Amino acid sequence: KSAFFSLEFNEAIGVMIGAIIAAVILFAIGLIPVVGQLILAVIGVLQIMQGLAALIDDGFYVVRESGLVVSVDYSVWGWTHMLLGVVAIVVAAGLLAGNTVARIAGVILAMVSAIVNLAFLPAYPWWSTVVIVFDVLVIYALTAHGREMKQRH
């Protein structure tokens, strides 16, 4: 496996614990909406990395295409993840600008990302699990604390 894209069990747990600790701290000081914005940008980067891994080296993943929930070539998965990643970064920028439409798009995008990563789970379980956890955090931050985002701008 490529060292650049490798996310082993301990690293995945570390990323999830770090994200949860950061979310708790930001929540405690009243900045949970910022968590949604920042984690959505992180999801974008993770999706792009996942897409690049699929495009560069389809042997990187745990199972072949036939072992996936949706049995298509890894290049299709790669472009799907790349597209989700770019859109996530654009939507995160819209959230930072206080755009209400970006908030709605962010929730929809996080749901789509979670579903895509659930379908992609057999390919690389820990990486997909990290992204799904981040998606849930984004959905929570944007739905439960969306009004706070609007008041900030």
Short mmCIF file of N, CA and C in Angstrom, two decimals:
data_model
loop_
_atom_site.label_atom_id
_atom_site.label_comp_id
_atom_site.label_asym_id
_atom_site.label_seq_id
_atom_site.Cartn_x
_atom_site.Cartn_y
_atom_site.Cartn_z
N LYS A 1 0.83 -1.19 0.00
CA LYS A 1 0.00 0.00 0.00
C LYS A 1 0.88 1.25 0.00
N SER A 2 0.38 2.26 -0.63
CA SER A 2 1.10 3.52 -0.69
C SER A 2 1.13 4.15 0.70
N ALA A 3 2.30 4.59 1.11
CA ALA A 3 2.44 5.19 2.44
C ALA A 3 1.64 6.48 2.56
N PHE A 4 1.50 7.21 1.45
CA PHE A 4 0.78 8.49 1.47
C PHE A 4 -0.69 8.29 1.81
N PHE A 5 -1.29 7.24 1.27
CA PHE A 5 -2.71 7.03 1.45
C PHE A 5 -3.04 6.06 2.57
N SER A 6 -2.05 5.45 3.17
CA SER A 6 -2.29 4.42 4.16
C SER A 6 -2.85 5.03 5.45
N LEU A 7 -3.95 4.48 5.91
CA LEU A 7 -4.53 4.91 7.17
C LEU A 7 -4.81 3.64 7.97
N GLU A 8 -3.90 3.32 8.85
CA GLU A 8 -4.00 2.09 9.63
C GLU A 8 -4.96 2.28 10.80
N PHE A 9 -5.24 1.19 11.50
CA PHE A 9 -6.20 1.18 12.59
C PHE A 9 -5.88 2.25 13.65
N ASN A 10 -4.65 2.28 14.16
CA ASN A 10 -4.29 3.24 15.20
C ASN A 10 -4.41 4.67 14.72
N GLU A 11 -4.03 4.92 13.46
CA GLU A 11 -4.15 6.27 12.92
C GLU A 11 -5.62 6.67 12.79
N ALA A 12 -6.45 5.74 12.35
CA ALA A 12 -7.88 6.04 12.19
C ALA A 12 -8.51 6.36 13.55
N ILE A 13 -8.18 5.55 14.55
CA ILE A 13 -8.69 5.81 15.89
C ILE A 13 -8.18 7.16 16.39
N GLY A 14 -6.93 7.46 16.13
CA GLY A 14 -6.36 8.75 16.55
C GLY A 14 -7.06 9.92 15.90
N VAL A 15 -7.35 9.80 14.61
CA VAL A 15 -8.06 10.87 13.91
C VAL A 15 -9.46 11.05 14.49
N MET A 16 -10.18 9.95 14.73
CA MET A 16 -11.53 10.04 15.28
C MET A 16 -11.51 10.64 16.69
N ILE A 17 -10.58 10.20 17.53
CA ILE A 17 -10.49 10.73 18.89
C ILE A 17 -10.14 12.20 18.85
N GLY A 18 -9.19 12.57 18.00
CA GLY A 18 -8.82 13.98 17.86
C GLY A 18 -9.99 14.84 17.42
N ALA A 19 -10.76 14.35 16.45
CA ALA A 19 -11.92 15.10 15.97
C ALA A 19 -12.97 15.25 17.07
N ILE A 20 -13.18 14.19 17.82
CA ILE A 20 -14.18 14.23 18.89
C ILE A 20 -13.73 15.19 19.99
N ILE A 21 -12.46 15.15 20.36
CA ILE A 21 -11.94 16.07 21.38
C ILE A 21 -12.06 17.51 20.90
N ALA A 22 -11.69 17.76 19.64
CA ALA A 22 -11.81 19.11 19.09
C ALA A 22 -13.26 19.57 19.08
N ALA A 23 -14.17 18.67 18.71
CA ALA A 23 -15.59 19.02 18.67
C ALA A 23 -16.10 19.34 20.07
N VAL A 24 -15.69 18.57 21.08
CA VAL A 24 -16.12 18.81 22.45
C VAL A 24 -15.60 20.16 22.95
N ILE A 25 -14.35 20.45 22.67
CA ILE A 25 -13.77 21.73 23.09
C ILE A 25 -14.48 22.90 22.42
N LEU A 26 -14.67 22.80 21.10
CA LEU A 26 -15.36 23.88 20.40
C LEU A 26 -16.81 24.00 20.85
N PHE A 27 -17.46 22.88 21.13
CA PHE A 27 -18.82 22.91 21.64
C PHE A 27 -18.86 23.61 22.99
N ALA A 28 -17.89 23.28 23.86
CA ALA A 28 -17.84 23.85 25.21
C ALA A 28 -17.67 25.37 25.18
N ILE A 29 -16.96 25.88 24.19
CA ILE A 29 -16.76 27.33 24.12
C ILE A 29 -17.74 27.99 23.15
N GLY A 30 -18.74 27.21 22.72
CA GLY A 30 -19.81 27.79 21.91
C GLY A 30 -19.50 27.93 20.43
N LEU A 31 -18.57 27.15 19.91
CA LEU A 31 -18.21 27.28 18.51
C LEU A 31 -18.56 26.03 17.68
N ILE A 32 -19.61 25.31 18.07
CA ILE A 32 -19.97 24.09 17.35
C ILE A 32 -20.27 24.35 15.87
N PRO A 33 -20.85 25.48 15.47
CA PRO A 33 -21.06 25.70 14.04
C PRO A 33 -19.74 25.71 13.26
N VAL A 34 -18.69 26.20 13.88
CA VAL A 34 -17.38 26.22 13.23
C VAL A 34 -16.90 24.79 12.99
N VAL A 35 -17.26 23.88 13.90
CA VAL A 35 -16.90 22.47 13.74
C VAL A 35 -17.46 21.94 12.43
N GLY A 36 -18.72 22.22 12.17
CA GLY A 36 -19.34 21.75 10.93
C GLY A 36 -18.64 22.28 9.70
N GLN A 37 -18.30 23.54 9.73
CA GLN A 37 -17.62 24.15 8.59
C GLN A 37 -16.24 23.54 8.37
N LEU A 38 -15.48 23.44 9.42
CA LEU A 38 -14.12 22.92 9.30
C LEU A 38 -14.09 21.44 8.96
N ILE A 39 -14.96 20.66 9.60
CA ILE A 39 -14.96 19.22 9.32
C ILE A 39 -15.46 18.95 7.91
N LEU A 40 -16.37 19.77 7.41
CA LEU A 40 -16.80 19.58 6.02
C LEU A 40 -15.63 19.80 5.07
N ALA A 41 -14.79 20.77 5.36
CA ALA A 41 -13.59 20.97 4.54
C ALA A 41 -12.64 19.78 4.66
N VAL A 42 -12.50 19.24 5.87
CA VAL A 42 -11.66 18.05 6.08
C VAL A 42 -12.23 16.86 5.31
N ILE A 43 -13.55 16.71 5.33
CA ILE A 43 -14.20 15.64 4.56
C ILE A 43 -13.84 15.79 3.09
N GLY A 44 -13.86 17.03 2.60
CA GLY A 44 -13.49 17.28 1.20
C GLY A 44 -12.09 16.80 0.89
N VAL A 45 -11.16 17.12 1.76
CA VAL A 45 -9.77 16.69 1.56
C VAL A 45 -9.67 15.16 1.62
N LEU A 46 -10.34 14.55 2.60
CA LEU A 46 -10.31 13.08 2.72
C LEU A 46 -10.93 12.42 1.49
N GLN A 47 -12.02 12.98 0.99
CA GLN A 47 -12.66 12.41 -0.20
C GLN A 47 -11.72 12.52 -1.41
N ILE A 48 -11.04 13.65 -1.54
CA ILE A 48 -10.11 13.81 -2.66
C ILE A 48 -8.96 12.80 -2.54
N MET A 49 -8.44 12.62 -1.33
CA MET A 49 -7.37 11.64 -1.13
C MET A 49 -7.86 10.23 -1.46
N GLN A 50 -9.07 9.91 -1.04
CA GLN A 50 -9.66 8.60 -1.32
C GLN A 50 -9.84 8.42 -2.83
N GLY A 51 -10.27 9.47 -3.50
CA GLY A 51 -10.43 9.42 -4.95
C GLY A 51 -9.11 9.24 -5.67
N LEU A 52 -8.10 9.96 -5.22
CA LEU A 52 -6.77 9.82 -5.83
C LEU A 52 -6.23 8.41 -5.65
N ALA A 53 -6.43 7.86 -4.46
CA ALA A 53 -5.97 6.49 -4.21
C ALA A 53 -6.64 5.51 -5.16
N ALA A 54 -7.93 5.69 -5.39
CA ALA A 54 -8.66 4.79 -6.29
C ALA A 54 -8.20 4.97 -7.73
N LEU A 55 -7.88 6.18 -8.12
CA LEU A 55 -7.45 6.43 -9.50
C LEU A 55 -6.01 5.99 -9.74
N ILE A 56 -5.15 6.17 -8.75
CA ILE A 56 -3.73 5.88 -8.91
C ILE A 56 -3.43 4.40 -8.78
N ASP A 57 -4.01 3.74 -7.77
CA ASP A 57 -3.65 2.35 -7.49
C ASP A 57 -4.87 1.59 -6.99
N ASP A 58 -5.57 0.92 -7.91
CA ASP A 58 -6.76 0.18 -7.49
C ASP A 58 -6.41 -1.06 -6.67
N GLY A 59 -5.15 -1.44 -6.63
CA GLY A 59 -4.71 -2.55 -5.79
C GLY A 59 -4.53 -2.14 -4.34
N PHE A 60 -4.70 -0.87 -4.06
CA PHE A 60 -4.54 -0.31 -2.72
C PHE A 60 -5.62 -0.81 -1.76
N TYR A 61 -6.79 -1.09 -2.29
CA TYR A 61 -7.94 -1.41 -1.44
C TYR A 61 -7.99 -2.87 -1.01
N VAL A 62 -8.75 -3.14 0.05
CA VAL A 62 -8.83 -4.45 0.68
C VAL A 62 -9.49 -5.48 -0.24
N VAL A 63 -10.51 -5.07 -0.99
CA VAL A 63 -11.24 -6.00 -1.86
C VAL A 63 -11.18 -5.52 -3.31
N ARG A 64 -11.45 -6.41 -4.22
CA ARG A 64 -11.56 -6.06 -5.64
C ARG A 64 -12.93 -5.43 -5.86
N GLU A 65 -13.14 -4.92 -7.06
CA GLU A 65 -14.41 -4.26 -7.39
C GLU A 65 -15.61 -5.17 -7.14
N SER A 66 -15.46 -6.46 -7.39
CA SER A 66 -16.56 -7.39 -7.23
C SER A 66 -17.00 -7.55 -5.77
N GLY A 67 -16.14 -7.16 -4.82
CA GLY A 67 -16.47 -7.27 -3.41
C GLY A 67 -17.16 -6.04 -2.84
N LEU A 68 -17.37 -5.03 -3.66
CA LEU A 68 -18.01 -3.80 -3.20
C LEU A 68 -19.53 -3.92 -3.27
N VAL A 69 -20.21 -3.08 -2.53
CA VAL A 69 -21.67 -3.06 -2.55
C VAL A 69 -22.17 -2.72 -3.95
N VAL A 70 -21.56 -1.71 -4.56
CA VAL A 70 -21.84 -1.34 -5.94
C VAL A 70 -20.60 -1.74 -6.74
N SER A 71 -20.73 -2.78 -7.53
CA SER A 71 -19.59 -3.36 -8.22
C SER A 71 -19.27 -2.61 -9.51
N VAL A 72 -18.50 -1.53 -9.37
CA VAL A 72 -18.02 -0.77 -10.54
C VAL A 72 -16.51 -0.62 -10.41
N ASP A 73 -15.88 -0.22 -11.48
CA ASP A 73 -14.44 -0.03 -11.50
C ASP A 73 -14.01 1.02 -10.47
N TYR A 74 -12.83 0.83 -9.91
CA TYR A 74 -12.34 1.79 -8.91
C TYR A 74 -12.15 3.19 -9.49
N SER A 75 -11.95 3.31 -10.79
CA SER A 75 -11.82 4.65 -11.35
C SER A 75 -13.15 5.41 -11.24
N VAL A 76 -14.27 4.71 -11.34
CA VAL A 76 -15.59 5.35 -11.14
C VAL A 76 -15.70 5.82 -9.69
N TRP A 77 -15.31 4.95 -8.75
CA TRP A 77 -15.32 5.34 -7.35
C TRP A 77 -14.38 6.53 -7.13
N GLY A 78 -13.22 6.49 -7.78
CA GLY A 78 -12.25 7.57 -7.62
C GLY A 78 -12.81 8.92 -8.05
N TRP A 79 -13.43 8.96 -9.21
CA TRP A 79 -14.02 10.22 -9.68
C TRP A 79 -15.20 10.64 -8.81
N THR A 80 -15.95 9.68 -8.31
CA THR A 80 -17.07 10.01 -7.41
C THR A 80 -16.55 10.67 -6.14
N HIS A 81 -15.51 10.08 -5.54
CA HIS A 81 -14.93 10.67 -4.33
C HIS A 81 -14.30 12.03 -4.62
N MET A 82 -13.65 12.16 -5.76
CA MET A 82 -13.04 13.45 -6.12
C MET A 82 -14.11 14.53 -6.25
N LEU A 83 -15.20 14.20 -6.93
CA LEU A 83 -16.29 15.16 -7.10
C LEU A 83 -16.89 15.55 -5.75
N LEU A 84 -17.16 14.56 -4.91
CA LEU A 84 -17.68 14.85 -3.56
C LEU A 84 -16.71 15.74 -2.79
N GLY A 85 -15.42 15.48 -2.91
CA GLY A 85 -14.42 16.27 -2.19
C GLY A 85 -14.39 17.73 -2.63
N VAL A 86 -14.41 17.94 -3.93
CA VAL A 86 -14.39 19.32 -4.44
C VAL A 86 -15.65 20.06 -4.03
N VAL A 87 -16.80 19.40 -4.16
CA VAL A 87 -18.07 20.04 -3.76
C VAL A 87 -18.07 20.33 -2.26
N ALA A 88 -17.54 19.42 -1.45
CA ALA A 88 -17.49 19.64 0.00
C ALA A 88 -16.64 20.87 0.35
N ILE A 89 -15.54 21.05 -0.33
CA ILE A 89 -14.68 22.21 -0.06
C ILE A 89 -15.39 23.50 -0.48
N VAL A 90 -16.07 23.48 -1.62
CA VAL A 90 -16.81 24.67 -2.08
C VAL A 90 -17.94 24.99 -1.10
N VAL A 91 -18.67 23.98 -0.66
CA VAL A 91 -19.77 24.19 0.29
C VAL A 91 -19.22 24.70 1.63
N ALA A 92 -18.08 24.17 2.08
CA ALA A 92 -17.47 24.66 3.32
C ALA A 92 -17.11 26.13 3.21
N ALA A 93 -16.63 26.54 2.05
CA ALA A 93 -16.33 27.96 1.82
C ALA A 93 -17.61 28.79 1.90
N GLY A 94 -18.69 28.27 1.33
CA GLY A 94 -19.98 28.96 1.42
C GLY A 94 -20.47 29.07 2.85
N LEU A 95 -20.24 28.03 3.65
CA LEU A 95 -20.62 28.07 5.07
C LEU A 95 -19.82 29.13 5.81
N LEU A 96 -18.54 29.22 5.50
CA LEU A 96 -17.71 30.24 6.16
C LEU A 96 -18.19 31.65 5.82
N ALA A 97 -18.81 31.80 4.64
CA ALA A 97 -19.35 33.09 4.23
C ALA A 97 -20.75 33.33 4.81
N GLY A 98 -21.32 32.32 5.49
CA GLY A 98 -22.63 32.48 6.12
C GLY A 98 -23.80 32.24 5.20
N ASN A 99 -23.60 31.55 4.10
CA ASN A 99 -24.65 31.29 3.12
C ASN A 99 -25.60 30.21 3.62
N THR A 100 -26.90 30.54 3.68
CA THR A 100 -27.91 29.59 4.15
C THR A 100 -28.07 28.43 3.18
N VAL A 101 -27.97 28.69 1.89
CA VAL A 101 -28.08 27.63 0.89
C VAL A 101 -26.93 26.64 1.08
N ALA A 102 -25.76 27.14 1.45
CA ALA A 102 -24.60 26.27 1.70
C ALA A 102 -24.87 25.36 2.90
N ARG A 103 -25.62 25.86 3.87
CA ARG A 103 -25.97 25.04 5.04
C ARG A 103 -26.83 23.86 4.62
N ILE A 104 -27.82 24.12 3.79
CA ILE A 104 -28.69 23.05 3.29
C ILE A 104 -27.88 22.09 2.43
N ALA A 105 -27.05 22.65 1.55
CA ALA A 105 -26.21 21.81 0.68
C ALA A 105 -25.23 20.99 1.51
N GLY A 106 -24.74 21.56 2.60
CA GLY A 106 -23.80 20.84 3.46
C GLY A 106 -24.44 19.63 4.11
N VAL A 107 -25.68 19.77 4.56
CA VAL A 107 -26.39 18.64 5.17
C VAL A 107 -26.63 17.56 4.12
N ILE A 108 -27.10 17.96 2.95
CA ILE A 108 -27.35 16.99 1.87
C ILE A 108 -26.05 16.32 1.45
N LEU A 109 -25.00 17.11 1.30
CA LEU A 109 -23.71 16.56 0.90
C LEU A 109 -23.16 15.57 1.93
N ALA A 110 -23.30 15.90 3.22
CA ALA A 110 -22.83 15.00 4.27
C ALA A 110 -23.63 13.69 4.25
N MET A 111 -24.92 13.77 3.98
CA MET A 111 -25.72 12.55 3.88
C MET A 111 -25.29 11.70 2.69
N VAL A 112 -25.08 12.34 1.54
CA VAL A 112 -24.63 11.63 0.35
C VAL A 112 -23.25 11.02 0.59
N SER A 113 -22.36 11.78 1.22
CA SER A 113 -21.02 11.29 1.53
C SER A 113 -21.08 10.08 2.45
N ALA A 114 -21.95 10.11 3.45
CA ALA A 114 -22.08 8.98 4.36
C ALA A 114 -22.59 7.74 3.63
N ILE A 115 -23.55 7.93 2.74
CA ILE A 115 -24.09 6.79 1.97
C ILE A 115 -23.03 6.23 1.03
N VAL A 116 -22.31 7.11 0.34
CA VAL A 116 -21.25 6.66 -0.57
C VAL A 116 -20.18 5.90 0.20
N ASN A 117 -19.78 6.43 1.36
CA ASN A 117 -18.74 5.75 2.14
C ASN A 117 -19.25 4.47 2.80
N LEU A 118 -20.53 4.40 3.07
CA LEU A 118 -21.10 3.16 3.56
C LEU A 118 -21.03 2.09 2.47
N ALA A 119 -21.32 2.48 1.24
CA ALA A 119 -21.21 1.55 0.12
C ALA A 119 -19.75 1.18 -0.17
N PHE A 120 -18.83 2.09 0.14
CA PHE A 120 -17.40 1.89 -0.12
C PHE A 120 -16.70 1.23 1.06
N LEU A 121 -17.41 0.99 2.15
CA LEU A 121 -16.86 0.44 3.39
C LEU A 121 -16.01 -0.83 3.20
N PRO A 122 -16.43 -1.79 2.38
CA PRO A 122 -15.61 -3.00 2.24
C PRO A 122 -14.22 -2.73 1.64
N ALA A 123 -14.10 -1.66 0.86
CA ALA A 123 -12.83 -1.37 0.19
C ALA A 123 -11.75 -0.94 1.18
N TYR A 124 -12.10 -0.09 2.12
CA TYR A 124 -11.13 0.39 3.10
C TYR A 124 -11.90 0.81 4.35
N PRO A 125 -12.21 -0.14 5.23
CA PRO A 125 -13.15 0.09 6.33
C PRO A 125 -12.83 1.27 7.25
N TRP A 126 -11.59 1.39 7.67
CA TRP A 126 -11.28 2.44 8.65
C TRP A 126 -11.37 3.83 8.04
N TRP A 127 -10.90 3.98 6.83
CA TRP A 127 -10.95 5.28 6.17
C TRP A 127 -12.41 5.70 5.99
N SER A 128 -13.23 4.79 5.48
CA SER A 128 -14.65 5.10 5.28
C SER A 128 -15.35 5.38 6.61
N THR A 129 -14.97 4.66 7.66
CA THR A 129 -15.58 4.88 8.98
C THR A 129 -15.26 6.28 9.49
N VAL A 130 -14.02 6.72 9.32
CA VAL A 130 -13.64 8.08 9.75
C VAL A 130 -14.48 9.11 9.01
N VAL A 131 -14.63 8.95 7.70
CA VAL A 131 -15.41 9.91 6.93
C VAL A 131 -16.89 9.90 7.36
N ILE A 132 -17.43 8.72 7.63
CA ILE A 132 -18.83 8.62 8.08
C ILE A 132 -19.01 9.32 9.43
N VAL A 133 -18.08 9.13 10.35
CA VAL A 133 -18.15 9.81 11.66
C VAL A 133 -18.13 11.32 11.45
N PHE A 134 -17.24 11.79 10.59
CA PHE A 134 -17.17 13.23 10.30
C PHE A 134 -18.47 13.72 9.66
N ASP A 135 -19.06 12.91 8.77
CA ASP A 135 -20.34 13.29 8.15
C ASP A 135 -21.42 13.48 9.21
N VAL A 136 -21.48 12.57 10.16
CA VAL A 136 -22.48 12.67 11.24
C VAL A 136 -22.25 13.95 12.05
N LEU A 137 -21.00 14.26 12.36
CA LEU A 137 -20.69 15.50 13.09
C LEU A 137 -21.13 16.73 12.30
N VAL A 138 -20.90 16.72 11.01
CA VAL A 138 -21.31 17.86 10.17
C VAL A 138 -22.83 18.00 10.17
N ILE A 139 -23.52 16.89 9.99
CA ILE A 139 -24.99 16.95 9.98
C ILE A 139 -25.51 17.51 11.31
N TYR A 140 -24.95 17.05 12.41
CA TYR A 140 -25.35 17.56 13.72
C TYR A 140 -25.07 19.06 13.83
N ALA A 141 -23.86 19.45 13.49
CA ALA A 141 -23.48 20.87 13.64
C ALA A 141 -24.35 21.78 12.77
N LEU A 142 -24.66 21.35 11.55
CA LEU A 142 -25.41 22.21 10.64
C LEU A 142 -26.91 22.21 10.92
N THR A 143 -27.42 21.13 11.50
CA THR A 143 -28.86 21.11 11.78
C THR A 143 -29.19 21.62 13.17
N ALA A 144 -28.45 21.19 14.16
CA ALA A 144 -28.76 21.57 15.54
C ALA A 144 -28.27 22.98 15.87
N HIS A 145 -27.25 23.44 15.17
CA HIS A 145 -26.67 24.75 15.50
C HIS A 145 -26.61 25.68 14.30
N GLY A 146 -27.45 25.45 13.32
CA GLY A 146 -27.45 26.28 12.12
C GLY A 146 -27.85 27.71 12.37
N ARG A 147 -28.78 27.93 13.28
CA ARG A 147 -29.21 29.30 13.57
C ARG A 147 -28.07 30.13 14.15
N GLU A 148 -27.23 29.47 14.94
CA GLU A 148 -26.07 30.17 15.50
C GLU A 148 -25.13 30.63 14.39
N MET A 149 -25.01 29.83 13.35
CA MET A 149 -24.16 30.23 12.22
C MET A 149 -24.72 31.47 11.56
N LYS A 150 -26.02 31.50 11.39
CA LYS A 150 -26.66 32.63 10.74
C LYS A 150 -26.51 33.91 11.57
N GLN A 151 -26.60 33.77 12.90
CA GLN A 151 -26.46 34.93 13.79
C GLN A 151 -25.05 35.49 13.77
N ARG A 152 -24.05 34.64 13.52
CA ARG A 152 -22.66 35.08 13.51
C ARG A 152 -22.34 35.99 12.35
N HIS A 153 -23.14 35.86 11.25
CA HIS A 153 -22.81 36.61 10.03
C HIS A 153 -23.73 37.76 9.84
#
